[in-house]
Amino acid sequence: MKANVWMGRNRLEVQEVPDPQILNARDAIVRVTSTAICGSDLHLVDGYIPTVKKGDILGHEFMGEVVEVGPGVRNLRAGDRVVVPFPIACGACFACEDGLYSVCENSNPNAGMAEKLMGHAPAGIFGYSHMLGGFPGGQAEYARVPFADVGPIKVEDDLTDEQVLFLSDIFPTGFMGAEMCDIKPGQTIAVWGAGPVGQFAAASAFLLGADRVIVIDRFPYRLQRAQRTGAEVLNYEEVNVLEALRDMTGGRGPDACIDAVGMEAHHPTPAMYAYDRTKQAARMETERPYVLREAILACRNGGVVSVIGVYGGFVDKFPMGTVMNRSLTIRSGQCHVQRYTGPLLERIRAGEIDPSFVISHRMPLSEAPRGFELFKHKQDECNKVVLTP
């Protein structure tokens, strides 16, 4: 089959690779009909996530048709149309029973690698390094899905691929980011990052009852897309964000702040950006955490900072004194997608939201490397790329 593989930092190729096979009783093989490029894939391409190996298949946002199931999978059969969550979860461990699917205790066969960096291991993730299981991803014609009796959600033919594909990751991620804010009527939520996850976080904040949502970014085309959700916007290259947020909230600050950017944040101050960029390039820190710092400083006393942007290791100059002295709560996590797919599918079917609004580019899988270039460098107003094998 054809698949998009990692060949080194900033090197991707679509190659012929072996077809996936059933390896365990609870596996399924899915013929991929749609897959997507995620912002967190860029951290792999840029070499900031360790334990990625030459030839690894990328991609953790995919859906398709079941073509084969193992003998332990009784809820799916060949011909079923499914969306596959990006975290791989067994459904039976302590974490899964508590709804914490992205920290499943049984799905990461390389847990020891992750423990060296993180203390404890998260779940396995499709196409996202050997530290997180080494599972081939979904930017391919076919994919093996472990624990297929737990993860994939069946979708009827009344909805298009583009309406439901993002149930695999970015819609539930944005929704969880908003849900972690404990939104109450009348509140103001600030979102850093107007990419697809930030756009879904803004839309979800309104779904959950926020009165105002303010989205911060520097690219006009992304801010315009955020405005379509009903959000107000700030271009951080044109205003001082901390001052603007105080002015917009009567001096108090937003009730909750969502970091939808993560480890490769840009900084409007050249000296501070150079500091983080140099330390990251020299591997003296793994992140550029400017957005996280700013979100903490901006949040009102007693508020919530919700972190859904991807981080890989260690940050420098973390304002812990602000967190402690101002009674802030930090909530974070890779999304527990399996918890949200059913309820969010019903919201899509009810017409409350059409997730396809984030898509800007569609192309065949064979053009995946070009899609990554467009997405990474914000060319041609690229917001979200969907690939069709």
PDB file of N, CA, C and O in Angstrom, residues 150-184:
ATOM      1  N   VAL A 150     -13.152  -1.043  21.083  1.00  0.00           N
ATOM      2  CA  VAL A 150     -13.277   0.074  22.021  1.00  0.00           C
ATOM      3  C   VAL A 150     -13.257   1.418  21.310  1.00  0.00           C
ATOM      4  O   VAL A 150     -14.062   2.299  21.592  1.00  0.00           O
ATOM      5  N   GLY A 151     -12.329   1.611  20.353  1.00  0.00           N
ATOM      6  CA  GLY A 151     -12.109   2.944  19.812  1.00  0.00           C
ATOM      7  C   GLY A 151     -13.048   3.397  18.717  1.00  0.00           C
ATOM      8  O   GLY A 151     -13.774   4.386  18.859  1.00  0.00           O
ATOM      9  N   PRO A 152     -13.095   2.719  17.577  1.00  0.00           N
ATOM     10  CA  PRO A 152     -13.826   3.255  16.426  1.00  0.00           C
ATOM     11  C   PRO A 152     -15.317   3.428  16.697  1.00  0.00           C
ATOM     12  O   PRO A 152     -15.940   2.614  17.381  1.00  0.00           O
ATOM     13  N   ILE A 153     -15.860   4.510  16.157  1.00  0.00           N
ATOM     14  CA  ILE A 153     -17.297   4.750  16.270  1.00  0.00           C
ATOM     15  C   ILE A 153     -17.923   4.601  14.890  1.00  0.00           C
ATOM     16  O   ILE A 153     -17.410   5.144  13.895  1.00  0.00           O
ATOM     17  N   LYS A 154     -19.001   3.844  14.814  1.00  0.00           N
ATOM     18  CA  LYS A 154     -19.679   3.632  13.533  1.00  0.00           C
ATOM     19  C   LYS A 154     -20.466   4.882  13.141  1.00  0.00           C
ATOM     20  O   LYS A 154     -21.086   5.535  13.991  1.00  0.00           O
ATOM     21  N   VAL A 155     -20.439   5.186  11.853  1.00  0.00           N
ATOM     22  CA  VAL A 155     -21.116   6.369  11.322  1.00  0.00           C
ATOM     23  C   VAL A 155     -22.000   5.938  10.166  1.00  0.00           C
ATOM     24  O   VAL A 155     -21.559   5.200   9.274  1.00  0.00           O
ATOM     25  N   GLU A 156     -23.227   6.393  10.172  1.00  0.00           N
ATOM     26  CA  GLU A 156     -24.147   6.072   9.074  1.00  0.00           C
ATOM     27  C   GLU A 156     -23.819   6.918   7.851  1.00  0.00           C
ATOM     28  O   GLU A 156     -23.095   7.919   7.925  1.00  0.00           O
ATOM     29  N   ASP A 157     -24.376   6.555   6.738  1.00  0.00           N
ATOM     30  CA  ASP A 157     -24.045   7.205   5.476  1.00  0.00           C
ATOM     31  C   ASP A 157     -24.741   8.546   5.278  1.00  0.00           C
ATOM     32  O   ASP A 157     -24.543   9.188   4.242  1.00  0.00           O
ATOM     33  N   ASP A 158     -25.538   8.987   6.254  1.00  0.00           N
ATOM     34  CA  ASP A 158     -26.221  10.274   6.082  1.00  0.00           C
ATOM     35  C   ASP A 158     -25.280  11.458   6.287  1.00  0.00           C
ATOM     36  O   ASP A 158     -25.639  12.594   5.978  1.00  0.00           O
ATOM     37  N   LEU A 159     -24.074  11.199   6.806  1.00  0.00           N
ATOM     38  CA  LEU A 159     -23.095  12.255   7.027  1.00  0.00           C
ATOM     39  C   LEU A 159     -21.869  11.992   6.152  1.00  0.00           C
ATOM     40  O   LEU A 159     -21.446  10.855   5.985  1.00  0.00           O
ATOM     41  N   THR A 160     -21.284  13.060   5.626  1.00  0.00           N
ATOM     42  CA  THR A 160     -20.107  12.917   4.775  1.00  0.00           C
ATOM     43  C   THR A 160     -18.862  12.692   5.617  1.00  0.00           C
ATOM     44  O   THR A 160     -18.830  12.980   6.821  1.00  0.00           O
ATOM     45  N   ASP A 161     -17.804  12.195   4.974  1.00  0.00           N
ATOM     46  CA  ASP A 161     -16.520  12.054   5.659  1.00  0.00           C
ATOM     47  C   ASP A 161     -16.096  13.375   6.297  1.00  0.00           C
ATOM     48  O   ASP A 161     -15.619  13.410   7.440  1.00  0.00           O
ATOM     49  N   GLU A 162     -16.228  14.467   5.553  1.00  0.00           N
ATOM     50  CA  GLU A 162     -15.736  15.750   6.049  1.00  0.00           C
ATOM     51  C   GLU A 162     -16.503  16.243   7.269  1.00  0.00           C
ATOM     52  O   GLU A 162     -15.954  16.986   8.090  1.00  0.00           O
ATOM     53  N   GLN A 163     -17.746  15.830   7.415  1.00  0.00           N
ATOM     54  CA  GLN A 163     -18.517  16.217   8.596  1.00  0.00           C
ATOM     55  C   GLN A 163     -18.086  15.474   9.849  1.00  0.00           C
ATOM     56  O   GLN A 163     -18.227  15.990  10.954  1.00  0.00           O
ATOM     57  N   VAL A 164     -17.566  14.255   9.692  1.00  0.00           N
ATOM     58  CA  VAL A 164     -17.287  13.419  10.874  1.00  0.00           C
ATOM     59  C   VAL A 164     -15.811  13.103  11.072  1.00  0.00           C
ATOM     60  O   VAL A 164     -15.422  12.640  12.152  1.00  0.00           O
ATOM     61  N   LEU A 165     -14.955  13.334  10.076  1.00  0.00           N
ATOM     62  CA  LEU A 165     -13.542  12.968  10.181  1.00  0.00           C
ATOM     63  C   LEU A 165     -12.885  13.522  11.436  1.00  0.00           C
ATOM     64  O   LEU A 165     -12.079  12.841  12.091  1.00  0.00           O
ATOM     65  N   PHE A 166     -13.240  14.747  11.801  1.00  0.00           N
ATOM     66  CA  PHE A 166     -12.514  15.399  12.893  1.00  0.00           C
ATOM     67  C   PHE A 166     -12.967  14.937  14.278  1.00  0.00           C
ATOM     68  O   PHE A 166     -12.430  15.393  15.301  1.00  0.00           O
ATOM     69  N   LEU A 167     -13.922  14.008  14.321  1.00  0.00           N
ATOM     70  CA  LEU A 167     -14.199  13.317  15.579  1.00  0.00           C
ATOM     71  C   LEU A 167     -13.014  12.460  16.006  1.00  0.00           C
ATOM     72  O   LEU A 167     -12.937  12.036  17.165  1.00  0.00           O
ATOM     73  N   SER A 168     -12.080  12.232  15.092  1.00  0.00           N
ATOM     74  CA  SER A 168     -10.886  11.451  15.416  1.00  0.00           C
ATOM     75  C   SER A 168      -9.954  12.182  16.362  1.00  0.00           C
ATOM     76  O   SER A 168      -9.154  11.556  17.060  1.00  0.00           O
ATOM     77  N   ASP A 169     -10.037  13.524  16.392  1.00  0.00           N
ATOM     78  CA  ASP A 169      -9.070  14.286  17.192  1.00  0.00           C
ATOM     79  C   ASP A 169      -9.520  15.708  17.466  1.00  0.00           C
ATOM     80  O   ASP A 169      -9.940  16.046  18.565  1.00  0.00           O
ATOM     81  N   ILE A 170      -9.438  16.584  16.439  1.00  0.00           N
ATOM     82  CA  ILE A 170      -9.418  18.017  16.748  1.00  0.00           C
ATOM     83  C   ILE A 170     -10.748  18.578  17.242  1.00  0.00           C
ATOM     84  O   ILE A 170     -10.747  19.540  18.013  1.00  0.00           O
ATOM     85  N   PHE A 171     -11.878  18.011  16.832  1.00  0.00           N
ATOM     86  CA  PHE A 171     -13.140  18.494  17.393  1.00  0.00           C
ATOM     87  C   PHE A 171     -13.260  18.100  18.870  1.00  0.00           C
ATOM     88  O   PHE A 171     -13.486  18.962  19.732  1.00  0.00           O
ATOM     89  N   PRO A 172     -13.081  16.821  19.230  1.00  0.00           N
ATOM     90  CA  PRO A 172     -13.092  16.493  20.655  1.00  0.00           C
ATOM     91  C   PRO A 172     -12.012  17.217  21.453  1.00  0.00           C
ATOM     92  O   PRO A 172     -12.238  17.605  22.609  1.00  0.00           O
ATOM     93  N   THR A 173     -10.832  17.440  20.849  1.00  0.00           N
ATOM     94  CA  THR A 173      -9.773  18.154  21.572  1.00  0.00           C
ATOM     95  C   THR A 173     -10.200  19.577  21.891  1.00  0.00           C
ATOM     96  O   THR A 173     -10.039  20.061  23.014  1.00  0.00           O
ATOM     97  N   GLY A 174     -10.728  20.286  20.896  1.00  0.00           N
ATOM     98  CA  GLY A 174     -11.209  21.640  21.155  1.00  0.00           C
ATOM     99  C   GLY A 174     -12.338  21.660  22.161  1.00  0.00           C
ATOM    100  O   GLY A 174     -12.402  22.532  23.035  1.00  0.00           O
ATOM    101  N   PHE A 175     -13.243  20.671  22.058  1.00  0.00           N
ATOM    102  CA  PHE A 175     -14.373  20.607  22.991  1.00  0.00           C
ATOM    103  C   PHE A 175     -13.877  20.332  24.401  1.00  0.00           C
ATOM    104  O   PHE A 175     -14.336  20.967  25.365  1.00  0.00           O
ATOM    105  N   MET A 176     -12.934  19.400  24.566  1.00  0.00           N
ATOM    106  CA  MET A 176     -12.412  19.115  25.897  1.00  0.00           C
ATOM    107  C   MET A 176     -11.695  20.331  26.471  1.00  0.00           C
ATOM    108  O   MET A 176     -11.788  20.618  27.665  1.00  0.00           O
ATOM    109  N   GLY A 177     -10.983  21.070  25.604  1.00  0.00           N
ATOM    110  CA  GLY A 177     -10.334  22.290  26.067  1.00  0.00           C
ATOM    111  C   GLY A 177     -11.319  23.278  26.643  1.00  0.00           C
ATOM    112  O   GLY A 177     -11.058  23.930  27.666  1.00  0.00           O
ATOM    113  N   ALA A 178     -12.479  23.403  26.000  1.00  0.00           N
ATOM    114  CA  ALA A 178     -13.520  24.294  26.520  1.00  0.00           C
ATOM    115  C   ALA A 178     -14.188  23.700  27.753  1.00  0.00           C
ATOM    116  O   ALA A 178     -14.465  24.404  28.731  1.00  0.00           O
ATOM    117  N   GLU A 179     -14.435  22.402  27.726  1.00  0.00           N
ATOM    118  CA  GLU A 179     -15.082  21.754  28.873  1.00  0.00           C
ATOM    119  C   GLU A 179     -14.242  21.882  30.138  1.00  0.00           C
ATOM    120  O   GLU A 179     -14.789  22.075  31.242  1.00  0.00           O
ATOM    121  N   MET A 180     -12.923  21.791  30.006  1.00  0.00           N
ATOM    122  CA  MET A 180     -12.054  21.911  31.180  1.00  0.00           C
ATOM    123  C   MET A 180     -12.096  23.296  31.796  1.00  0.00           C
ATOM    124  O   MET A 180     -11.619  23.495  32.920  1.00  0.00           O
ATOM    125  N   CYS A 181     -12.665  24.270  31.096  1.00  0.00           N
ATOM    126  CA  CYS A 181     -12.781  25.634  31.638  1.00  0.00           C
ATOM    127  C   CYS A 181     -13.931  25.787  32.627  1.00  0.00           C
ATOM    128  O   CYS A 181     -14.057  26.844  33.258  1.00  0.00           O
ATOM    129  N   ASP A 182     -14.775  24.759  32.761  1.00  0.00           N
ATOM    130  CA  ASP A 182     -15.932  24.840  33.667  1.00  0.00           C
ATOM    131  C   ASP A 182     -16.751  26.105  33.394  1.00  0.00           C
ATOM    132  O   ASP A 182     -17.036  26.907  34.288  1.00  0.00           O
ATOM    133  N   ILE A 183     -17.137  26.276  32.150  1.00  0.00           N
ATOM    134  CA  ILE A 183     -17.776  27.510  31.702  1.00  0.00           C
ATOM    135  C   ILE A 183     -19.142  27.693  32.345  1.00  0.00           C
ATOM    136  O   ILE A 183     -19.950  26.771  32.398  1.00  0.00           O
ATOM    137  N   LYS A 184     -19.364  28.916  32.807  1.00  0.00           N
ATOM    138  CA  LYS A 184     -20.665  29.313  33.353  1.00  0.00           C
ATOM    139  C   LYS A 184     -21.233  30.437  32.505  1.00  0.00           C
ATOM    140  O   LYS A 184     -20.483  31.181  31.861  1.00  0.00           O
TER     141      LYS A 184
END
